Coordinates of C-alpha atoms in Angstrom, one line a residue:
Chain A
X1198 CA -101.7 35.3 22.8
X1199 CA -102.7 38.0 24.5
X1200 CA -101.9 37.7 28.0
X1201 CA -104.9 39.5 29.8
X1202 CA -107.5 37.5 28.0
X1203 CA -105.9 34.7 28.6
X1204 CA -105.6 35.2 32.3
X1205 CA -109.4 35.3 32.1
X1206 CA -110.1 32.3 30.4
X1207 CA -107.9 30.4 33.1
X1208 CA -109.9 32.0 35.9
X1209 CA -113.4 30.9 34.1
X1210 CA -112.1 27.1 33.4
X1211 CA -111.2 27.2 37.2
X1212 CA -115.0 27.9 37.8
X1213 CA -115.3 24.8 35.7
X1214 CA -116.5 27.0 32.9
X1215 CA -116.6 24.9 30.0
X1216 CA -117.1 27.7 26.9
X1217 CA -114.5 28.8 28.6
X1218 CA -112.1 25.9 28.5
X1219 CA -112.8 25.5 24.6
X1220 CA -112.1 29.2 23.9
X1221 CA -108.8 28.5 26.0
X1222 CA -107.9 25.1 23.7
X1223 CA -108.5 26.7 20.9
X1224 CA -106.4 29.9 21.9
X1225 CA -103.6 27.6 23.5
X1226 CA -103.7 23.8 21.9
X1227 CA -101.9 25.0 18.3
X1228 CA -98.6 26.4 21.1
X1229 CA -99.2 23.5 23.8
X1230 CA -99.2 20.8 21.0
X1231 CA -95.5 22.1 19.7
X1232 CA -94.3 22.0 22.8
X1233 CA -95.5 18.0 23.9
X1234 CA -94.8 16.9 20.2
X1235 CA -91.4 18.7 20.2
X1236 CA -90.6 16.1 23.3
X1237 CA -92.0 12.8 22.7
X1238 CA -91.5 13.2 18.8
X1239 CA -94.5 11.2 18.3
X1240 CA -97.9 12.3 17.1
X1241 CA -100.3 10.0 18.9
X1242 CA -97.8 10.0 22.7
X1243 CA -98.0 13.9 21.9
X1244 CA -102.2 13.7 21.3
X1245 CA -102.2 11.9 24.9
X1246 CA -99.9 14.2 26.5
X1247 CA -101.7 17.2 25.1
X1248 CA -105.1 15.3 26.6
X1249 CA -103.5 15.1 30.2
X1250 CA -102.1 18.7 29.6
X1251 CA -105.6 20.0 29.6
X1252 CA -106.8 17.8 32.0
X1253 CA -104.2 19.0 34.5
X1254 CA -105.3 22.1 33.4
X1255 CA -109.2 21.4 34.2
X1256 CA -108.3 20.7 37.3
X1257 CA -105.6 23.2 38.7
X1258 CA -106.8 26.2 36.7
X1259 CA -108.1 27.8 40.5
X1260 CA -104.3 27.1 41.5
X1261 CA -103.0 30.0 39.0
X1262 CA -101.6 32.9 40.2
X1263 CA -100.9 36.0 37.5
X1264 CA -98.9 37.8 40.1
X1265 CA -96.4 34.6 39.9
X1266 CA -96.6 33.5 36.6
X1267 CA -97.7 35.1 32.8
X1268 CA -100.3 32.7 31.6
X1269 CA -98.4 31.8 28.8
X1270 CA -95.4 30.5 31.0
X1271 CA -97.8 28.6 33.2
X1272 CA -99.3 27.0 30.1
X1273 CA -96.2 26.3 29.1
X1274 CA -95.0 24.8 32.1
X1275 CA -97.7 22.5 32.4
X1276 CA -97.4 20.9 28.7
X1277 CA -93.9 20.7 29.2
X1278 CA -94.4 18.7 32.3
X1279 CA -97.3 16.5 30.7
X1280 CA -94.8 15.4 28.1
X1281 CA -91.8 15.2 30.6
X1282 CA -94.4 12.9 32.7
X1283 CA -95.2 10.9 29.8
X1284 CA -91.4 9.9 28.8
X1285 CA -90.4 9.1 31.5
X1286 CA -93.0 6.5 32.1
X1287 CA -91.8 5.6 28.3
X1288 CA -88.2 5.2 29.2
X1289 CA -88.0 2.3 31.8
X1290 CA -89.5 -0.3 29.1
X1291 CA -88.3 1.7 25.8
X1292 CA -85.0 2.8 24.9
X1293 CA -83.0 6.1 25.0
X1294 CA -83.0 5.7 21.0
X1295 CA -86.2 6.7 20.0
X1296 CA -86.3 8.9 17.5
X1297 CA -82.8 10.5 16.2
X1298 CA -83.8 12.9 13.9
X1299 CA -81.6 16.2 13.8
X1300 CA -83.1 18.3 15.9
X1301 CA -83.4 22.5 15.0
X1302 CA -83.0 23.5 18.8
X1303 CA -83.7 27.4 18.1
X1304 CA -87.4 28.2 17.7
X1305 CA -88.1 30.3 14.2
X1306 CA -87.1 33.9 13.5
X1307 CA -91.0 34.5 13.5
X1308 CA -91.9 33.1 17.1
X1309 CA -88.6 35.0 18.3
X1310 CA -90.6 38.3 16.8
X1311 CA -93.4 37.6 19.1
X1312 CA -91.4 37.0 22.8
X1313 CA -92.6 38.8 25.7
X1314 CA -89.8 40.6 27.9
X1315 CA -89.0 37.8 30.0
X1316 CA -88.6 35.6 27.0
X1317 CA -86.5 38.5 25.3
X1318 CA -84.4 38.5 28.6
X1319 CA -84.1 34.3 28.2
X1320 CA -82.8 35.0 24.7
X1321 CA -80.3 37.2 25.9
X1322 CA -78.9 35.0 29.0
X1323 CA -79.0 32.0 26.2
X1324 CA -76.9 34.2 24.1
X1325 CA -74.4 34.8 27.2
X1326 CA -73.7 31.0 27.7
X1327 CA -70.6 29.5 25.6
X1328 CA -71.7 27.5 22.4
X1329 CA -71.4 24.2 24.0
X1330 CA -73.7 25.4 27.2
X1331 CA -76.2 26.4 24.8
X1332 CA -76.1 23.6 22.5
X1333 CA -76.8 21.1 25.5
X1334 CA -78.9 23.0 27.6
X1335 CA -81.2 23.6 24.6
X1336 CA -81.4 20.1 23.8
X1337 CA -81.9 18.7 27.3
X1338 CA -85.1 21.6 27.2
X1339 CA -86.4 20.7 24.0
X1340 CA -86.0 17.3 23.9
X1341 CA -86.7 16.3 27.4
X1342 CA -83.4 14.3 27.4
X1343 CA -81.9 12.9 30.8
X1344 CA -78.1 13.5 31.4
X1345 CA -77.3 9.8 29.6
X1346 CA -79.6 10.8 27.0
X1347 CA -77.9 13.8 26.1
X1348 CA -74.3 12.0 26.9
X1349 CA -75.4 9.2 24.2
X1350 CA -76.5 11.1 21.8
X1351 CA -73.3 13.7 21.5
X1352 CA -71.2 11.0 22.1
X1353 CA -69.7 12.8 25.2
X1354 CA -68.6 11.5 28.7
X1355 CA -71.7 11.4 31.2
X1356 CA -69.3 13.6 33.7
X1357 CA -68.6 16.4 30.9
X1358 CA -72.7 16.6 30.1
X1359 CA -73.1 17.0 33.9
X1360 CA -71.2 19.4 34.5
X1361 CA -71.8 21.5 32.0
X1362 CA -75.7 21.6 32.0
X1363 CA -75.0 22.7 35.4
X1364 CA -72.9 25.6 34.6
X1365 CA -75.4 26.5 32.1
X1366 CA -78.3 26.5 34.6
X1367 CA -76.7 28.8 37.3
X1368 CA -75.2 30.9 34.6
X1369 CA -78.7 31.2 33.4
X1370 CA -80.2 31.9 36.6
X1371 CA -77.6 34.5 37.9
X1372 CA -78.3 36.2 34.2
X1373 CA -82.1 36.2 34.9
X1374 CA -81.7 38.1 37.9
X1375 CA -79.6 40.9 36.5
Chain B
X1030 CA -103.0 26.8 56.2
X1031 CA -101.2 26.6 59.2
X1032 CA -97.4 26.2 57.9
X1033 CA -96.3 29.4 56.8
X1034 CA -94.4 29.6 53.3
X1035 CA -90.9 29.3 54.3
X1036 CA -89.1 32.4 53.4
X1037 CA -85.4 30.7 53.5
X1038 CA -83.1 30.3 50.4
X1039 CA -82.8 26.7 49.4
X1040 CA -79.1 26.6 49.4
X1041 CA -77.4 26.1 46.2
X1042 CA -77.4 22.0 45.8
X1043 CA -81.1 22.3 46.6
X1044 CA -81.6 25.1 44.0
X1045 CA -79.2 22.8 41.2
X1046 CA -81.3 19.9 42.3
X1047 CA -84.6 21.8 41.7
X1048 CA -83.4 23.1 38.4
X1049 CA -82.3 19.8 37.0
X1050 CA -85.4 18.2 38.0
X1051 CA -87.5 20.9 36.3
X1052 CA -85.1 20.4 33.3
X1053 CA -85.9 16.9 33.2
X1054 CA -82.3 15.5 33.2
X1055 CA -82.3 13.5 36.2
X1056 CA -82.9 9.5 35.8
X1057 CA -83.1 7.0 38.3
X1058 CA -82.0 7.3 41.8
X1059 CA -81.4 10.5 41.4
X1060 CA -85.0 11.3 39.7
X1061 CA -86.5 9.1 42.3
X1062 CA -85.2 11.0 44.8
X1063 CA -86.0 14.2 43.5
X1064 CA -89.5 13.7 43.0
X1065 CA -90.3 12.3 46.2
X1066 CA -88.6 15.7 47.9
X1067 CA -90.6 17.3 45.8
X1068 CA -93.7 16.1 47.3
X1069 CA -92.6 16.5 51.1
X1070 CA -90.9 19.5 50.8
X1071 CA -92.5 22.7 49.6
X1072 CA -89.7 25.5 49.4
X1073 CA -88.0 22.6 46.8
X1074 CA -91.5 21.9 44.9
X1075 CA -91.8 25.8 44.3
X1076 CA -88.2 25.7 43.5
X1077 CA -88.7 23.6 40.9
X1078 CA -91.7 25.6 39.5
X1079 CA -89.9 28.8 39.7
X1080 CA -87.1 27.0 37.3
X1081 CA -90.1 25.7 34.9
X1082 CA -91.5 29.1 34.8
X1083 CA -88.0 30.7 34.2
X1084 CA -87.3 28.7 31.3
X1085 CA -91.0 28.7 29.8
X1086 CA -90.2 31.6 27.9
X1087 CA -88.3 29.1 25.7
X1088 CA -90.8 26.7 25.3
X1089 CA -93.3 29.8 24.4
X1090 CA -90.8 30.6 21.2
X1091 CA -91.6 27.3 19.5
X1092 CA -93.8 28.2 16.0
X1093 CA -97.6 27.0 16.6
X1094 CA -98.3 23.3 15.5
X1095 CA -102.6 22.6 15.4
X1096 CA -103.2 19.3 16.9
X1097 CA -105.4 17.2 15.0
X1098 CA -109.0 18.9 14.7
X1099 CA -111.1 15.8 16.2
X1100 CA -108.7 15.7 19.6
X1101 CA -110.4 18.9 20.9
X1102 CA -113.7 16.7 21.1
X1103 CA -111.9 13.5 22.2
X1104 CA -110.2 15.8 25.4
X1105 CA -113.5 18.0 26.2
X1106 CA -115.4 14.5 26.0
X1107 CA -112.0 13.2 28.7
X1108 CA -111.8 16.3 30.8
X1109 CA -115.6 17.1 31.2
X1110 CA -117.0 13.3 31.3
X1111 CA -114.1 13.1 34.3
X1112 CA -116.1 15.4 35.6
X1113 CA -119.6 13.7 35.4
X1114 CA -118.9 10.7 36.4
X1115 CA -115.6 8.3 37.3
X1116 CA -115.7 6.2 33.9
X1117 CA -117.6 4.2 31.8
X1118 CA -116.4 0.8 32.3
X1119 CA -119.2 -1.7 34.5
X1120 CA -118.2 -1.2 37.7
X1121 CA -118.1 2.9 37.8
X1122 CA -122.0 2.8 36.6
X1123 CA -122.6 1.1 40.2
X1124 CA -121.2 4.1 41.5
X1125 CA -124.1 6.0 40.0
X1126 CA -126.7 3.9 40.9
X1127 CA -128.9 5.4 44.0
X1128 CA -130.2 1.6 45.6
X1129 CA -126.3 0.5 45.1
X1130 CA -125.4 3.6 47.8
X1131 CA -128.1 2.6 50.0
X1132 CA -127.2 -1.0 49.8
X1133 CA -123.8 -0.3 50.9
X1134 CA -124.5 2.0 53.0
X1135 CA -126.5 -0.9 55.0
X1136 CA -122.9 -2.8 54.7
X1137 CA -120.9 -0.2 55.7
X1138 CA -122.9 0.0 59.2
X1139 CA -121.5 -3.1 60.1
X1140 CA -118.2 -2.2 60.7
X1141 CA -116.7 -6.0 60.0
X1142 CA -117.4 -5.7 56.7
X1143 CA -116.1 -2.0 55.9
X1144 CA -112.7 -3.9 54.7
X1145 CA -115.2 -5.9 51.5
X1146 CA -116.8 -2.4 50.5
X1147 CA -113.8 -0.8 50.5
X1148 CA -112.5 -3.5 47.8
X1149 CA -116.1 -3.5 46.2
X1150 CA -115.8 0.1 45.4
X1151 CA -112.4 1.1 45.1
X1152 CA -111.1 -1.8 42.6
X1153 CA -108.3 -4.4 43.1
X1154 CA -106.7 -4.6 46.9
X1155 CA -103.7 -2.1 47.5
X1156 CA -100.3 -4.3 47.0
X1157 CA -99.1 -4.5 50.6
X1158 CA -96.2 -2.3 50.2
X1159 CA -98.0 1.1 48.8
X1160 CA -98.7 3.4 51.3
X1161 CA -101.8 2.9 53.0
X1162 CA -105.4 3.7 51.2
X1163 CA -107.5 6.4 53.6
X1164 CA -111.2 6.3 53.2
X1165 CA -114.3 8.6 54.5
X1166 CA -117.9 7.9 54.7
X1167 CA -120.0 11.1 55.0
X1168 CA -123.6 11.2 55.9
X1169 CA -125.8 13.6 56.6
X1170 CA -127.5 12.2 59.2
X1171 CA -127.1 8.5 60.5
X1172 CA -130.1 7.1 58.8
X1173 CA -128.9 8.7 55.6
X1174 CA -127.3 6.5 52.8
X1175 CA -123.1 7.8 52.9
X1176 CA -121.2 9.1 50.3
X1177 CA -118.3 6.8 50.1
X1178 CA -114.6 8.1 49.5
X1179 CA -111.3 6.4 48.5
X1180 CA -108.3 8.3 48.5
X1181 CA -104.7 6.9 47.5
X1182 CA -102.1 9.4 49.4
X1183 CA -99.2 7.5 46.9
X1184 CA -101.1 8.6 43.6
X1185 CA -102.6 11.7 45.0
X1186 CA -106.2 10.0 43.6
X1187 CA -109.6 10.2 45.7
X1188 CA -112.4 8.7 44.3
X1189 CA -115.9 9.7 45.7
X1190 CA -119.6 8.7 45.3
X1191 CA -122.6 8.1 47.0
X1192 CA -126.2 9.9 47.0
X1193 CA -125.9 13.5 48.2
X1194 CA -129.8 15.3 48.0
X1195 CA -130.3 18.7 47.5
X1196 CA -133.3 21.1 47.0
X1197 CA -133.9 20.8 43.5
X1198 CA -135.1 24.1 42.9
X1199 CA -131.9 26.5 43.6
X1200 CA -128.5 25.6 41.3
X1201 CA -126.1 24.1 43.7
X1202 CA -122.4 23.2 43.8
X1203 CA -121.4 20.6 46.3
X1204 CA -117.9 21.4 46.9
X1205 CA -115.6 18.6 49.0
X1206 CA -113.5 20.2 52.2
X1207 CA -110.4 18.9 54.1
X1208 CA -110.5 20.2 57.8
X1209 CA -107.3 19.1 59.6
X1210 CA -107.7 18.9 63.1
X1211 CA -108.2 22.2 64.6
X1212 CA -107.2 23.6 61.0
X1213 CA -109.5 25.9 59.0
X1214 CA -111.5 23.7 55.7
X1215 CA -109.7 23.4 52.5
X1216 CA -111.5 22.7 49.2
X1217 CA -110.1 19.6 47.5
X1218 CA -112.9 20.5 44.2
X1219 CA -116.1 21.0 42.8
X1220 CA -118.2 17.6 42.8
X1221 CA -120.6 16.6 39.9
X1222 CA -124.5 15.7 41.4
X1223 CA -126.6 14.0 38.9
X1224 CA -129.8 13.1 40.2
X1225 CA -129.3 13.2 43.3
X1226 CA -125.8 11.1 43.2
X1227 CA -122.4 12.9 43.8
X1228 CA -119.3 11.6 41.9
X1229 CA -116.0 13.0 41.9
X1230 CA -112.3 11.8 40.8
X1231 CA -110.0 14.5 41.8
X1232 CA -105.9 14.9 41.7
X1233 CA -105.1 16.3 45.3
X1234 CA -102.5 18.6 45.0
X1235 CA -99.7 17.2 47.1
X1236 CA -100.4 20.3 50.0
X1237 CA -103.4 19.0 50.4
X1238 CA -103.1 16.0 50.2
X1239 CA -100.9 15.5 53.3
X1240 CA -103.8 16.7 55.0
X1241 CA -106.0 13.9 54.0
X1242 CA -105.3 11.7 57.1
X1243 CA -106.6 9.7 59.9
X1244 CA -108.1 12.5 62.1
X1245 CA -108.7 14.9 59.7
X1246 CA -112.1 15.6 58.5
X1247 CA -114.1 15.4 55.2
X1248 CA -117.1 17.5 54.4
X1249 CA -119.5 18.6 51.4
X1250 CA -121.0 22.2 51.5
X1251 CA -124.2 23.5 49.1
X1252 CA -122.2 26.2 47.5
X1253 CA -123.2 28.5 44.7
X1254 CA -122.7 27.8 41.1
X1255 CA -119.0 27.9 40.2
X1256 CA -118.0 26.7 43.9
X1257 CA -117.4 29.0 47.0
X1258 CA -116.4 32.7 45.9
X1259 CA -114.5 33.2 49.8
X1260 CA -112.3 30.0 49.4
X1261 CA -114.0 28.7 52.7
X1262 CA -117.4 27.3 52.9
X1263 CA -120.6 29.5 52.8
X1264 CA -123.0 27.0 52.4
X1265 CA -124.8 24.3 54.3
X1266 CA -122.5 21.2 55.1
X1267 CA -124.7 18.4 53.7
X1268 CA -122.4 15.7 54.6
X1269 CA -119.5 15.2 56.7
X1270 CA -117.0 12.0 58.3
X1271 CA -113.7 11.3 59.5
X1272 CA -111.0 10.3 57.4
X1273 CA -109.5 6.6 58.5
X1274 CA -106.9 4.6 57.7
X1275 CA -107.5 1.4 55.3

């Protein structure tokens, strides 16, 4: 994706430009798609998130600002947030068992190939945090899992998970700022 | 905007709130809790973006996936119908109707009966213990039929139609404006006109939609194609009406 056309794309949708907005889907939806189905783990939930993603997207495209975000983070942000949105509504009635498939929490060699600095820098802090840190963090991100979530599935104490997501997260943040 | 962006550190609980909350861990209480700060407070709500954009770059490294090829029509058909008109079901194609405008309009004048309009047009009655619905009917002139608006501070939803005339021969964009009191306007989004009706169903963002509130001010400017290019109106106000409480 290249990061100055898509920039301009996102300024033309928030003109309510609509060639625009299908150049930007068909640019974006193949990454915005991995990223709702990675979290709800269901195709049609993850075809509804992916709808409200762009919606969202319709409708705060004049609210993006490239001097605080790369385009690709935004866009990321916002799917991510679609899905989180959408399990959470889920979770009340449903259960925290859903789907318990083994989960490869490390993206593919080839999409690590194609990271922009800041997500080379990520890398790098993720690399700094101890193997447990990583493991959890990187599920809670990818999966979308709450604290119990997390606890249940690893079969850990609630108070352990906690705490160590925590650490992660300020390790993390005092790493990014290096 | 009158409130300046605060400048001050959240302080480390705030900052581990705002992170967990952009991780998506919380649950319950605690999630509860979260989100409602989020909305109030603005240093946490940019918190929590600056965590969601800090950790994107790992949602960015996940190998490309193509979503079915027949969802690209189904969300244009979603995002852009949103656009045209409120929906589809019975009730939204009165809000497109012209003589339905004018007939309520007539109802509206009477202000005993602004209470059945209100539930007319903006679907079933509030339960008692959501926060309170705000409404705004904008005219043009007082003989003019109003364009009607429902907005729902606790869903961040307004809802707004009615008949909004324009000269037909020049492209226009009627863009909706929030003007607190003694505050400058701030556009709340473009508005769809189809022959001579206005329809819009917008999410406020939560800034402004604290500023949608009994005192404050609605208006619609004529604005060029692709809304105002300054961010404040530079078109004629067409319509305009105070915002009151339901």
């Amino acid at each position: 994706m290249d990061d100055t056309q898509v920039s301009a794309l996102i300024k033309r949708v928030s003109l309510a430009d609509r060639a625009a907005f299908s150049e930007l889907y068909d640019l974006t939806s193949g990454k915005l798609f991995a990223i709702v189905l990675r979290i709800l783990k269901d195709t049609a939930e993850a075809q509804d998130a992916l709808q409200d993603c762009y919606a969202n997207l319709w409708q705060r495209a004049k609210s993006y600002d490239e001097t605080r975000a790369r385009p690709g983070a935004w866009l990321s942000m916002i799917a991510r947030n679609a899905a989180i949105d959408r399990l959470r509504r889920r979770r009340p009635a449903g259960s925290l068992d859903a789907v318990e498939e083994p989960v490869d929490d490390a993206p593919s060699p080839e999409a690590s190939a194609l990271q922009s600095d800041d997500a080379r820098r990520v890398r790098v802090c993720l690399e700094e945090l101890s193997q447990a840190e990583a493991t959890l963090l990187t599920r809670a991100y990818y999966g979308g899992e709450s604290y119990s979530e997390v606890a249940e599935a690893l079969s850990k104490p609630l108070g352990t998970v906690k705490s160590v997501i925590r650490r992660s997260l300020m390790k993390m943040r005092r790493c990014l700022e290096r | 905007m009158s409130e300046k962006p605060t400048t001050k550190q959240p302080d480390n609980g705030h900052e581990l709130l705002a992170a967990e909350l952009s991780l998506g861990v919380l649950e319950g209480q605690a999630l509860s809790d979260a989100l409602a700060r989020k909305e109030t407070d603005r240093a946490f709500a940019a918190e929590v973006e600056a965590w969601s954009l800090r950790l994107a770059p790992l949602a960015e490294a996940l190998t490309e996936h193509a979503p079915p090829a027949r969802l690209k029509q189904r969300i244009e058909a979603h995002v852009f119908g949103e656009e045209a008109r409120t929906s589809t079901s019975e009730p939204a194609r009165l809000w497109t109707s012209l003589s339905f405008w004018r007939a309520a309009t007539a109802l509206f004048a009477a202000t005993t009966v602004v209470a059945g309009v209100i539930s007319l047009v903006g679907g079933p009655a509030p339960e008692p213990e959501r926060a309170p619905a705000v409404f705004a009917a904008l005219q043009a002139d007082p003989a003019a039929a109003s364009v009607l608006i429902r907005f729902d501070p606790e869903t961040r939803q307004l809802t707004l139609a009615g008949p909004l005339t324009g000269e037909d021969s020049t492209p226009v964009q009627p863009e909706l404006w929030v003007i607190p009191p003694g505050g400058a306007p701030q556009s709340l989004g473009l508005i769809a006109q189809v022959e001579g009706v206005v329809t819009a169903d917008l999410s406020v963002d939560p800034d402004l939609a604290k500023a949608i509130q009994a005192g404050a001010t609605l208006a619609i400017s004529l604005e060029p194609p692709g809304g105002s290019p300054t961010g404040a109106p530079t078109g004629p106000v067409v319509a305009a009406g105070g915002v009151r409480s339901l």
